[in-house]
Amino acid sequence: MDDFRSEAEKIYETTRDTDTRGIIAAVLHLADTMNPAAAGYAHPVPERAAWQSAALSYLLGKPTRRKTADRIASWLTAQGFEVDAWTVNQGMWQLVADGRVAADTSGMEPVFAAVRD
């Protein structure tokens, strides 16, 4: 899994094609979810967390608000939640799967935005 993951990361970082980047980001997310220890993470992501509602409200604050998992994690920490960027990244992908958040994978790291009804 480590060799696959590092090769996928290399392709993700060097490609300019947004479709390819999106596919690779999704594969890396699945790999991290299925085996977090292989990706260097020692803890699994909880099913649903209280911070996810706060993060969604944060993203809904402005129609143009698009943030990275790192930025969302920093804001959540300032609000008193104890979360790291990896946990936020995994939780945001859960919200993407639920259709509540959109992910843009065209940059060096995904940015998340709330989906408007």
GROMACS .gro file of N, CA, C and O in nm:
model
  468
    1MET      N    1   0.082  -0.119   0.000
    1MET     CA    2   0.000   0.000   0.000
    1MET      C    3   0.087   0.126   0.000
    1MET      O    4   0.052   0.222  -0.064
    2ASP      N    5   0.200   0.123   0.070
    2ASP     CA    6   0.285   0.241   0.076
    2ASP      C    7   0.338   0.278  -0.062
    2ASP      O    8   0.342   0.396  -0.098
    3ASP      N    9   0.383   0.180  -0.141
    3ASP     CA   10   0.435   0.210  -0.274
    3ASP      C   11   0.326   0.267  -0.363
    3ASP      O   12   0.348   0.363  -0.437
    4PHE      N   13   0.208   0.208  -0.357
    4PHE     CA   14   0.094   0.258  -0.434
    4PHE      C   15   0.063   0.400  -0.394
    4PHE      O   16   0.042   0.488  -0.477
    5ARG      N   17   0.059   0.425  -0.265
    5ARG     CA   18   0.022   0.557  -0.215
    5ARG      C   19   0.123   0.662  -0.258
    5ARG      O   20   0.086   0.770  -0.304
    6SER      N   21   0.252   0.633  -0.243
    6SER     CA   22   0.353   0.733  -0.281
    6SER      C   23   0.352   0.759  -0.431
    6SER      O   24   0.370   0.873  -0.475
    7GLU      N   25   0.328   0.656  -0.511
    7GLU     CA   26   0.318   0.675  -0.656
    7GLU      C   27   0.195   0.760  -0.691
    7GLU      O   28   0.202   0.850  -0.774
    8ALA      N   29   0.083   0.733  -0.626
    8ALA     CA   30  -0.038   0.811  -0.651
    8ALA      C   31  -0.018   0.957  -0.609
    8ALA      O   32  -0.062   1.048  -0.679
    9GLU      N   33   0.051   0.980  -0.497
    9GLU     CA   34   0.078   1.117  -0.453
    9GLU      C   35   0.166   1.190  -0.554
    9GLU      O   36   0.144   1.307  -0.583
   10LYS      N   37   0.267   1.119  -0.608
   10LYS     CA   38   0.356   1.180  -0.706
   10LYS      C   39   0.277   1.221  -0.832
   10LYS      O   40   0.293   1.332  -0.883
   11ILE      N   41   0.188   1.134  -0.879
   11ILE     CA   42   0.106   1.165  -0.996
   11ILE      C   43   0.013   1.281  -0.965
   11ILE      O   44  -0.003   1.373  -1.045
   12TYR      N   45  -0.047   1.279  -0.847
   12TYR     CA   46  -0.140   1.385  -0.807
   12TYR      C   47  -0.070   1.521  -0.808
   12TYR      O   48  -0.124   1.620  -0.855
   13GLU      N   49   0.053   1.526  -0.757
   13GLU     CA   50   0.124   1.653  -0.747
   13GLU      C   51   0.178   1.703  -0.880
   13GLU      O   52   0.202   1.822  -0.895
   14THR      N   53   0.196   1.615  -0.977
   14THR     CA   54   0.256   1.657  -1.104
   14THR      C   55   0.156   1.674  -1.217
   14THR      O   56   0.188   1.738  -1.318
   15THR      N   57   0.036   1.623  -1.204
   15THR     CA   58  -0.061   1.634  -1.313
   15THR      C   59  -0.133   1.768  -1.309
   15THR      O   60  -0.154   1.826  -1.204
   16ARG      N   61  -0.173   1.816  -1.424
   16ARG     CA   62  -0.249   1.939  -1.435
   16ARG      C   63  -0.395   1.911  -1.468
   16ARG      O   64  -0.479   1.998  -1.461
   17ASP      N   65  -0.427   1.789  -1.503
   17ASP     CA   66  -0.562   1.752  -1.543
   17ASP      C   67  -0.651   1.740  -1.420
   17ASP      O   68  -0.628   1.657  -1.333
   18THR      N   69  -0.754   1.824  -1.412
   18THR     CA   70  -0.840   1.822  -1.294
   18THR      C   71  -0.916   1.692  -1.278
   18THR      O   72  -0.937   1.646  -1.166
   19ASP      N   73  -0.958   1.630  -1.387
   19ASP     CA   74  -1.028   1.502  -1.376
   19ASP      C   75  -0.937   1.397  -1.314
   19ASP      O   76  -0.976   1.324  -1.223
   20THR      N   77  -0.814   1.390  -1.362
   20THR     CA   78  -0.718   1.293  -1.307
   20THR      C   79  -0.689   1.323  -1.161
   20THR      O   80  -0.686   1.232  -1.078
   21ARG      N   81  -0.671   1.449  -1.127
   21ARG     CA   82  -0.643   1.487  -0.988
   21ARG      C   83  -0.760   1.448  -0.898
   21ARG      O   84  -0.741   1.400  -0.787
   22GLY      N   85  -0.882   1.468  -0.945
   22GLY     CA   86  -0.999   1.432  -0.866
   22GLY      C   87  -1.007   1.282  -0.841
   22GLY      O   88  -1.037   1.238  -0.730
   23ILE      N   89  -0.977   1.204  -0.943
   23ILE     CA   90  -0.979   1.058  -0.929
   23ILE      C   91  -0.873   1.014  -0.829
   23ILE      O   92  -0.899   0.934  -0.740
   24ILE      N   93  -0.752   1.069  -0.842
   24ILE     CA   94  -0.643   1.031  -0.751
   24ILE      C   95  -0.674   1.075  -0.609
   24ILE      O   96  -0.651   1.000  -0.513
   25ALA      N   97  -0.731   1.194  -0.591
   25ALA     CA   98  -0.767   1.241  -0.456
   25ALA      C   99  -0.869   1.146  -0.393
   25ALA      O  100  -0.860   1.113  -0.275
   26ALA      N  101  -0.965   1.101  -0.472
   26ALA     CA  102  -1.066   1.008  -0.421
   26ALA      C  103  -1.002   0.875  -0.383
   26ALA      O  104  -1.035   0.817  -0.278
   27VAL      N  105  -0.909   0.826  -0.466
   27VAL     CA  106  -0.841   0.699  -0.435
   27VAL      C  107  -0.758   0.713  -0.308
   27VAL      O  108  -0.759   0.624  -0.222
   28LEU      N  109  -0.687   0.824  -0.293
   28LEU     CA  110  -0.608   0.845  -0.172
   28LEU      C  111  -0.697   0.854  -0.049
   28LEU      O  112  -0.664   0.801   0.057
   29HIS      N  113  -0.811   0.919  -0.063
   29HIS     CA  114  -0.906   0.927   0.048
   29HIS      C  115  -0.954   0.787   0.088
   29HIS      O  116  -0.958   0.754   0.206
   30LEU      N  117  -0.987   0.706  -0.011
   30LEU     CA  118  -1.031   0.570   0.018
   30LEU      C  119  -0.920   0.489   0.085
   30LEU      O  120  -0.944   0.413   0.179
   31ALA      N  121  -0.798   0.505   0.035
   31ALA     CA  122  -0.684   0.433   0.094
   31ALA      C  123  -0.665   0.474   0.240
   31ALA      O  124  -0.644   0.389   0.327
   32ASP      N  125  -0.674   0.603   0.268
   32ASP     CA  126  -0.658   0.651   0.406
   32ASP      C  127  -0.771   0.601   0.496
   32ASP      O  128  -0.750   0.568   0.611
   33THR      N  129  -0.891   0.595   0.441
   33THR     CA  130  -1.006   0.551   0.519
   33THR      C  131  -0.998   0.402   0.549
   33THR      O  132  -1.027   0.358   0.660
   34MET      N  133  -0.956   0.322   0.450
   34MET     CA  134  -0.949   0.178   0.468
   34MET      C  135  -0.835   0.137   0.559
   34MET      O  136  -0.845   0.040   0.633
   35ASN      N  137  -0.723   0.209   0.552
   35ASN     CA  138  -0.606   0.168   0.629
   35ASN      C  139  -0.529   0.292   0.674
   35ASN      O  140  -0.425   0.324   0.619
   36PRO      N  141  -0.577   0.363   0.777
   36PRO     CA  142  -0.511   0.485   0.820
   36PRO      C  143  -0.369   0.463   0.871
   36PRO      O  144  -0.285   0.550   0.858
   37ALA      N  145  -0.339   0.346   0.926
   37ALA     CA  146  -0.205   0.319   0.977
   37ALA      C  147  -0.103   0.318   0.864
   37ALA      O  148   0.010   0.364   0.880
   38ALA      N  149  -0.140   0.267   0.746
   38ALA     CA  150  -0.048   0.263   0.632
   38ALA      C  151  -0.015   0.402   0.582
   38ALA      O  152   0.091   0.426   0.526
   39ALA      N  153  -0.106   0.497   0.602
   39ALA     CA  154  -0.083   0.634   0.558
   39ALA      C  155  -0.012   0.716   0.666
   39ALA      O  156   0.012   0.834   0.650
   40GLY      N  157   0.019   0.652   0.780
   40GLY     CA  158   0.089   0.722   0.887
   40GLY      C  159  -0.003   0.784   0.990
   40GLY      O  160   0.040   0.865   1.070
   41TYR      N  161  -0.129   0.746   0.991
   41TYR     CA  162  -0.224   0.800   1.086
   41TYR      C  163  -0.259   0.694   1.188
   41TYR      O  164  -0.289   0.581   1.153
   42ALA      N  165  -0.259   0.731   1.313
   42ALA     CA  166  -0.278   0.632   1.419
   42ALA      C  167  -0.421   0.621   1.468
   42ALA      O  168  -0.450   0.537   1.551
   43HIS      N  169  -0.511   0.703   1.417
   43HIS     CA  170  -0.646   0.701   1.471
   43HIS      C  171  -0.750   0.698   1.360
   43HIS      O  172  -0.734   0.763   1.258
   44PRO      N  173  -0.857   0.622   1.379
   44PRO     CA  174  -0.965   0.621   1.280
   44PRO      C  175  -1.054   0.744   1.295
   44PRO      O  176  -1.053   0.810   1.398
   45VAL      N  177  -1.129   0.773   1.192
   45VAL     CA  178  -1.223   0.886   1.195
   45VAL      C  179  -1.355   0.838   1.252
   45VAL      O  180  -1.404   0.733   1.215
   46PRO      N  181  -1.413   0.913   1.346
   46PRO     CA  182  -1.544   0.873   1.398
   46PRO      C  183  -1.651   0.882   1.290
   46PRO      O  184  -1.635   0.953   1.192
   47GLU      N  185  -1.761   0.810   1.308
   47GLU     CA  186  -1.869   0.809   1.209
   47GLU      C  187  -1.916   0.951   1.177
   47GLU      O  188  -1.917   0.992   1.065
   48ARG      N  189  -1.958   1.024   1.273
   48ARG     CA  190  -1.999   1.163   1.258
   48ARG      C  191  -1.953   1.236   1.383
   48ARG      O  192  -1.962   1.184   1.493
   49ALA      N  193  -1.907   1.356   1.365
   49ALA     CA  194  -1.854   1.431   1.478
   49ALA      C  195  -1.927   1.564   1.492
   49ALA      O  196  -1.979   1.619   1.395
   50ALA      N  197  -1.928   1.616   1.615
   50ALA     CA  198  -1.995   1.743   1.643
   50ALA      C  199  -1.932   1.858   1.565
   50ALA      O  200  -2.000   1.951   1.523
   51TRP      N  201  -1.801   1.850   1.542
   51TRP     CA  202  -1.734   1.959   1.472
   51TRP      C  203  -1.779   1.971   1.327
   51TRP      O  204  -1.766   2.078   1.267
   52GLN      N  205  -1.834   1.863   1.268
   52GLN     CA  206  -1.874   1.869   1.127
   52GLN      C  207  -1.986   1.971   1.106
   52GLN      O  208  -1.988   2.042   1.006
   53SER      N  209  -2.079   1.981   1.199
   53SER     CA  210  -2.186   2.080   1.188
   53SER      C  211  -2.128   2.221   1.198
   53SER      O  212  -2.169   2.311   1.124
   54ALA      N  213  -2.033   2.241   1.288
   54ALA     CA  214  -1.969   2.372   1.301
   54ALA      C  215  -1.893   2.407   1.173
   54ALA      O  216  -1.898   2.521   1.126
   55ALA      N  217  -1.823   2.310   1.117
   55ALA     CA  218  -1.747   2.334   0.993
   55ALA      C  219  -1.842   2.369   0.878
   55ALA      O  220  -1.813   2.459   0.798
   56LEU      N  221  -1.955   2.302   0.872
   56LEU     CA  222  -2.052   2.331   0.767
   56LEU      C  223  -2.108   2.472   0.783
   56LEU      O  224  -2.119   2.546   0.685
   57SER      N  225  -2.138   2.512   0.905
   57SER     CA  226  -2.184   2.649   0.930
   57SER      C  227  -2.078   2.751   0.891
   57SER      O  228  -2.109   2.856   0.835
   58TYR      N  229  -1.954   2.719   0.921
   58TYR     CA  230  -1.841   2.806   0.885
   58TYR      C  231  -1.835   2.825   0.734
   58TYR      O  232  -1.821   2.937   0.684
   59LEU      N  233  -1.850   2.717   0.660
   59LEU     CA  234  -1.846   2.725   0.514
   59LEU      C  235  -1.968   2.796   0.457
   59LEU      O  236  -1.960   2.862   0.354
   60LEU      N  237  -2.081   2.784   0.524
   60LEU     CA  238  -2.204   2.849   0.477
   60LEU      C  239  -2.204   2.999   0.503
   60LEU      O  240  -2.288   3.071   0.450
   61GLY      N  241  -2.111   3.047   0.585
   61GLY     CA  242  -2.107   3.188   0.623
   61GLY      C  243  -2.100   3.284   0.506
   61GLY      O  244  -2.156   3.392   0.510
   62LYS      N  245  -2.032   3.247   0.401
   62LYS     CA  246  -2.020   3.329   0.281
   62LYS      C  247  -2.033   3.238   0.159
   62LYS      O  248  -1.977   3.128   0.158
   63PRO      N  249  -2.101   3.282   0.056
   63PRO     CA  250  -2.118   3.196  -0.062
   63PRO      C  251  -1.986   3.161  -0.130
   63PRO      O  252  -1.976   3.059  -0.195
   64THR      N  253  -1.885   3.244  -0.114
   64THR     CA  254  -1.758   3.218  -0.181
   64THR      C  255  -1.656   3.152  -0.090
   64THR      O  256  -1.540   3.139  -0.128
   65ARG      N  257  -1.698   3.111   0.027
   65ARG     CA  258  -1.603   3.054   0.123
   65ARG      C  259  -1.560   2.914   0.081
   65ARG      O  260  -1.640   2.822   0.081
   66ARG      N  261  -1.433   2.900   0.043
   66ARG     CA  262  -1.374   2.770   0.008
   66ARG      C  263  -1.246   2.758   0.091
   66ARG      O  264  -1.161   2.846   0.084
   67LYS      N  265  -1.236   2.653   0.167
   67LYS     CA  266  -1.124   2.640   0.259
   67LYS      C  267  -1.061   2.501   0.251
   67LYS      O  268  -1.128   2.402   0.226
   68THR      N  269  -0.932   2.496   0.280
   68THR     CA  270  -0.862   2.368   0.290
   68THR      C  271  -0.894   2.305   0.425
   68THR      O  272  -0.940   2.373   0.518
   69ALA      N  273  -0.865   2.178   0.437
   69ALA     CA  274  -0.884   2.108   0.565
   69ALA      C  275  -0.798   2.171   0.674
   69ALA      O  276  -0.841   2.183   0.789
   70ASP      N  277  -0.677   2.214   0.639
   70ASP     CA  278  -0.590   2.279   0.737
   70ASP      C  279  -0.653   2.406   0.791
   70ASP      O  280  -0.650   2.431   0.912
   71ARG      N  281  -0.709   2.486   0.703
   71ARG     CA  282  -0.772   2.613   0.744
   71ARG      C  283  -0.896   2.587   0.828
   71ARG      O  284  -0.920   2.654   0.929
   72ILE      N  285  -0.975   2.488   0.789
   72ILE     CA  286  -1.095   2.454   0.866
   72ILE      C  287  -1.055   2.403   1.004
   72ILE      O  288  -1.114   2.441   1.105
   73ALA      N  289  -0.950   2.320   1.010
   73ALA     CA  290  -0.902   2.267   1.138
   73ALA      C  291  -0.854   2.380   1.228
   73ALA      O  292  -0.882   2.380   1.349
   74SER      N  293  -0.785   2.479   1.172
   74SER     CA  294  -0.739   2.593   1.252
   74SER      C  295  -0.857   2.670   1.310
   74SER      O  296  -0.855   2.709   1.427
   75TRP      N  297  -0.958   2.694   1.228
   75TRP     CA  298  -1.076   2.766   1.275
   75TRP      C  299  -1.147   2.686   1.384
   75TRP      O  300  -1.187   2.742   1.487
   76LEU      N  301  -1.162   2.555   1.362
   76LEU     CA  302  -1.229   2.471   1.461
   76LEU      C  303  -1.153   2.470   1.594
   76LEU      O  304  -1.214   2.475   1.701
   77THR      N  305  -1.021   2.465   1.586
   77THR     CA  306  -0.939   2.468   1.708
   77THR      C  307  -0.961   2.598   1.782
   77THR      O  308  -0.974   2.600   1.905
   78ALA      N  309  -0.970   2.709   1.708
   78ALA     CA  310  -0.996   2.839   1.770
   78ALA      C  311  -1.135   2.843   1.835
   78ALA      O  312  -1.157   2.918   1.930
   79GLN      N  313  -1.226   2.760   1.786
   79GLN     CA  314  -1.362   2.753   1.841
   79GLN      C  315  -1.371   2.656   1.959
   79GLN      O  316  -1.479   2.638   2.015
   80GLY      N  317  -1.262   2.589   1.991
   80GLY     CA  318  -1.260   2.500   2.107
   80GLY      C  319  -1.271   2.351   2.074
   80GLY      O  320  -1.276   2.269   2.165
   81PHE      N  321  -1.273   2.315   1.946
   81PHE     CA  322  -1.277   2.174   1.909
   81PHE      C  323  -1.134   2.120   1.905
   81PHE      O  324  -1.042   2.191   1.863
   82GLU      N  325  -1.118   1.997   1.948
   82GLU     CA  326  -0.986   1.934   1.944
   82GLU      C  327  -0.980   1.840   1.824
   82GLU      O  328  -1.012   1.721   1.834
   83VAL      N  329  -0.942   1.895   1.708
   83VAL     CA  330  -0.931   1.818   1.585
   83VAL      C  331  -0.802   1.853   1.515
   83VAL      O  332  -0.750   1.963   1.529
   84ASP      N  333  -0.750   1.757   1.440
   84ASP     CA  334  -0.633   1.783   1.358
   84ASP      C  335  -0.675   1.788   1.211
   84ASP      O  336  -0.788   1.756   1.176
   85ALA      N  337  -0.584   1.831   1.126
   85ALA     CA  338  -0.615   1.849   0.984
   85ALA      C  339  -0.654   1.717   0.917
   85ALA      O  340  -0.742   1.715   0.830
   86TRP      N  341  -0.592   1.606   0.957
   86TRP     CA  342  -0.625   1.479   0.895
   86TRP      C  343  -0.769   1.440   0.925
   86TRP      O  344  -0.844   1.400   0.837
   87THR      N  345  -0.809   1.454   1.050
   87THR     CA  346  -0.945   1.421   1.090
   87THR      C  347  -1.045   1.510   1.018
   87THR      O  348  -1.148   1.462   0.970
   88VAL      N  349  -1.015   1.638   1.008
   88VAL     CA  350  -1.103   1.730   0.936
   88VAL      C  351  -1.113   1.690   0.789
   88VAL      O  352  -1.222   1.688   0.732
   89ASN      N  353  -0.999   1.657   0.728
   89ASN     CA  354  -1.000   1.615   0.587
   89ASN      C  355  -1.092   1.495   0.567
   89ASN      O  356  -1.176   1.495   0.477
   90GLN      N  357  -1.080   1.395   0.651
   90GLN     CA  358  -1.164   1.276   0.639
   90GLN      C  359  -1.311   1.310   0.662
   90GLN      O  360  -1.399   1.264   0.590
   91GLY      N  361  -1.338   1.392   0.761
   91GLY     CA  362  -1.476   1.432   0.790
   91GLY      C  363  -1.537   1.515   0.679
   91GLY      O  364  -1.657   1.503   0.649
   92MET      N  365  -1.456   1.599   0.616
   92MET     CA  366  -1.508   1.680   0.506
   92MET      C  367  -1.541   1.591   0.386
   92MET      O  368  -1.641   1.613   0.318
   93TRP      N  369  -1.461   1.487   0.362
   93TRP     CA  370  -1.494   1.394   0.253
   93TRP      C  371  -1.623   1.319   0.285
   93TRP      O  372  -1.699   1.284   0.195
   94GLN      N  373  -1.650   1.293   0.413
   94GLN     CA  374  -1.778   1.232   0.450
   94GLN      C  375  -1.893   1.326   0.413
   94GLN      O  376  -1.996   1.282   0.362
   95LEU      N  377  -1.875   1.456   0.438
   95LEU     CA  378  -1.978   1.553   0.402
   95LEU      C  379  -1.991   1.567   0.250
   95LEU      O  380  -2.101   1.592   0.201
   96VAL      N  381  -1.882   1.547   0.178
   96VAL     CA  382  -1.889   1.546   0.031
   96VAL      C  383  -1.975   1.427  -0.013
   96VAL      O  384  -2.063   1.441  -0.098
   97ALA      N  385  -1.951   1.311   0.047
   97ALA     CA  386  -2.029   1.191   0.013
   97ALA      C  387  -2.177   1.210   0.045
   97ALA      O  388  -2.263   1.156  -0.026
   98ASP      N  389  -2.207   1.288   0.149
   98ASP     CA  390  -2.346   1.316   0.186
   98ASP      C  391  -2.410   1.422   0.097
   98ASP      O  392  -2.530   1.448   0.109
   99GLY      N  393  -2.331   1.487   0.013
   99GLY     CA  394  -2.383   1.591  -0.075
   99GLY      C  395  -2.399   1.727  -0.009
   99GLY      O  396  -2.462   1.816  -0.063
  100ARG      N  397  -2.340   1.745   0.108
  100ARG     CA  398  -2.353   1.872   0.181
  100ARG      C  399  -2.238   1.967   0.153
  100ARG      O  400  -2.247   2.087   0.176
  101VAL      N  401  -2.127   1.912   0.105
  101VAL     CA  402  -2.006   1.989   0.077
  101VAL      C  403  -1.954   1.948  -0.060
  101VAL      O  404  -1.966   1.832  -0.099
  102ALA      N  405  -1.896   2.045  -0.131
  102ALA     CA  406  -1.832   2.018  -0.260
  102ALA      C  407  -1.681   2.029  -0.242
  102ALA      O  408  -1.634   2.110  -0.163
  103ALA      N  409  -1.607   1.946  -0.313
  103ALA     CA  410  -1.462   1.949  -0.307
  103ALA      C  411  -1.407   1.987  -0.443
  103ALA      O  412  -1.450   1.934  -0.546
  104ASP      N  413  -1.312   2.080  -0.443
  104ASP     CA  414  -1.242   2.119  -0.565
  104ASP      C  415  -1.101   2.065  -0.554
  104ASP      O  416  -1.025   2.104  -0.465
  105THR      N  417  -1.066   1.973  -0.642
  105THR     CA  418  -0.935   1.909  -0.636
  105THR      C  419  -0.840   1.959  -0.743
  105THR      O  420  -0.742   1.894  -0.776
  106SER      N  421  -0.865   2.077  -0.798
  106SER     CA  422  -0.781   2.127  -0.906
  106SER      C  423  -0.650   2.187  -0.858
  106SER      O  424  -0.559   2.205  -0.937
  107GLY      N  425  -0.638   2.219  -0.730
  107GLY     CA  426  -0.515   2.278  -0.676
  107GLY      C  427  -0.425   2.172  -0.616
  107GLY      O  428  -0.444   2.052  -0.634
  108MET      N  429  -0.326   2.217  -0.541
  108MET     CA  430  -0.232   2.124  -0.479
  108MET      C  431  -0.296   2.044  -0.367
  108MET      O  432  -0.252   1.935  -0.337
  109GLU      N  433  -0.399   2.098  -0.303
  109GLU     CA  434  -0.475   2.023  -0.204
  109GLU      C  435  -0.622   2.058  -0.219
  109GLU      O  436  -0.656   2.167  -0.265
  110PRO      N  437  -0.711   1.966  -0.184
  110PRO     CA  438  -0.854   1.993  -0.203
  110PRO      C  439  -0.902   2.111  -0.119
  110PRO      O  440  -0.852   2.133  -0.008
  111VAL      N  441  -0.995   2.187  -0.175
  111VAL     CA  442  -1.064   2.292  -0.099
  111VAL      C  443  -1.211   2.253  -0.093
  111VAL      O  444  -1.265   2.193  -0.188
  112PHE      N  445  -1.274   2.286   0.018
  112PHE     CA  446  -1.412   2.245   0.041
  112PHE      C  447  -1.502   2.369   0.050
  112PHE      O  448  -1.462   2.471   0.103
  113ALA      N  449  -1.622   2.354  -0.002
  113ALA     CA  450  -1.722   2.461   0.004
  113ALA      C  451  -1.858   2.398   0.029
  113ALA      O  452  -1.885   2.287  -0.016
  114ALA      N  453  -1.942   2.470   0.101
  114ALA     CA  454  -2.076   2.420   0.129
  114ALA      C  455  -2.157   2.420   0.000
  114ALA      O  456  -2.144   2.508  -0.084
  115VAL      N  457  -2.242   2.320  -0.015
  115VAL     CA  458  -2.333   2.312  -0.129
  115VAL      C  459  -2.457   2.390  -0.094
  115VAL      O  460  -2.518   2.369   0.012
  116ARG      N  461  -2.497   2.479  -0.181
  116ARG     CA  462  -2.618   2.560  -0.160
  116ARG      C  463  -2.739   2.482  -0.206
  116ARG      O  464  -2.737   2.415  -0.307
  117ASP      N  465  -2.848   2.493  -0.132
  117ASP     CA  466  -2.973   2.427  -0.171
  117ASP      C  467  -3.036   2.495  -0.289
  117ASP      O  468  -3.028   2.608  -0.315
   0.00000   0.00000   0.00000
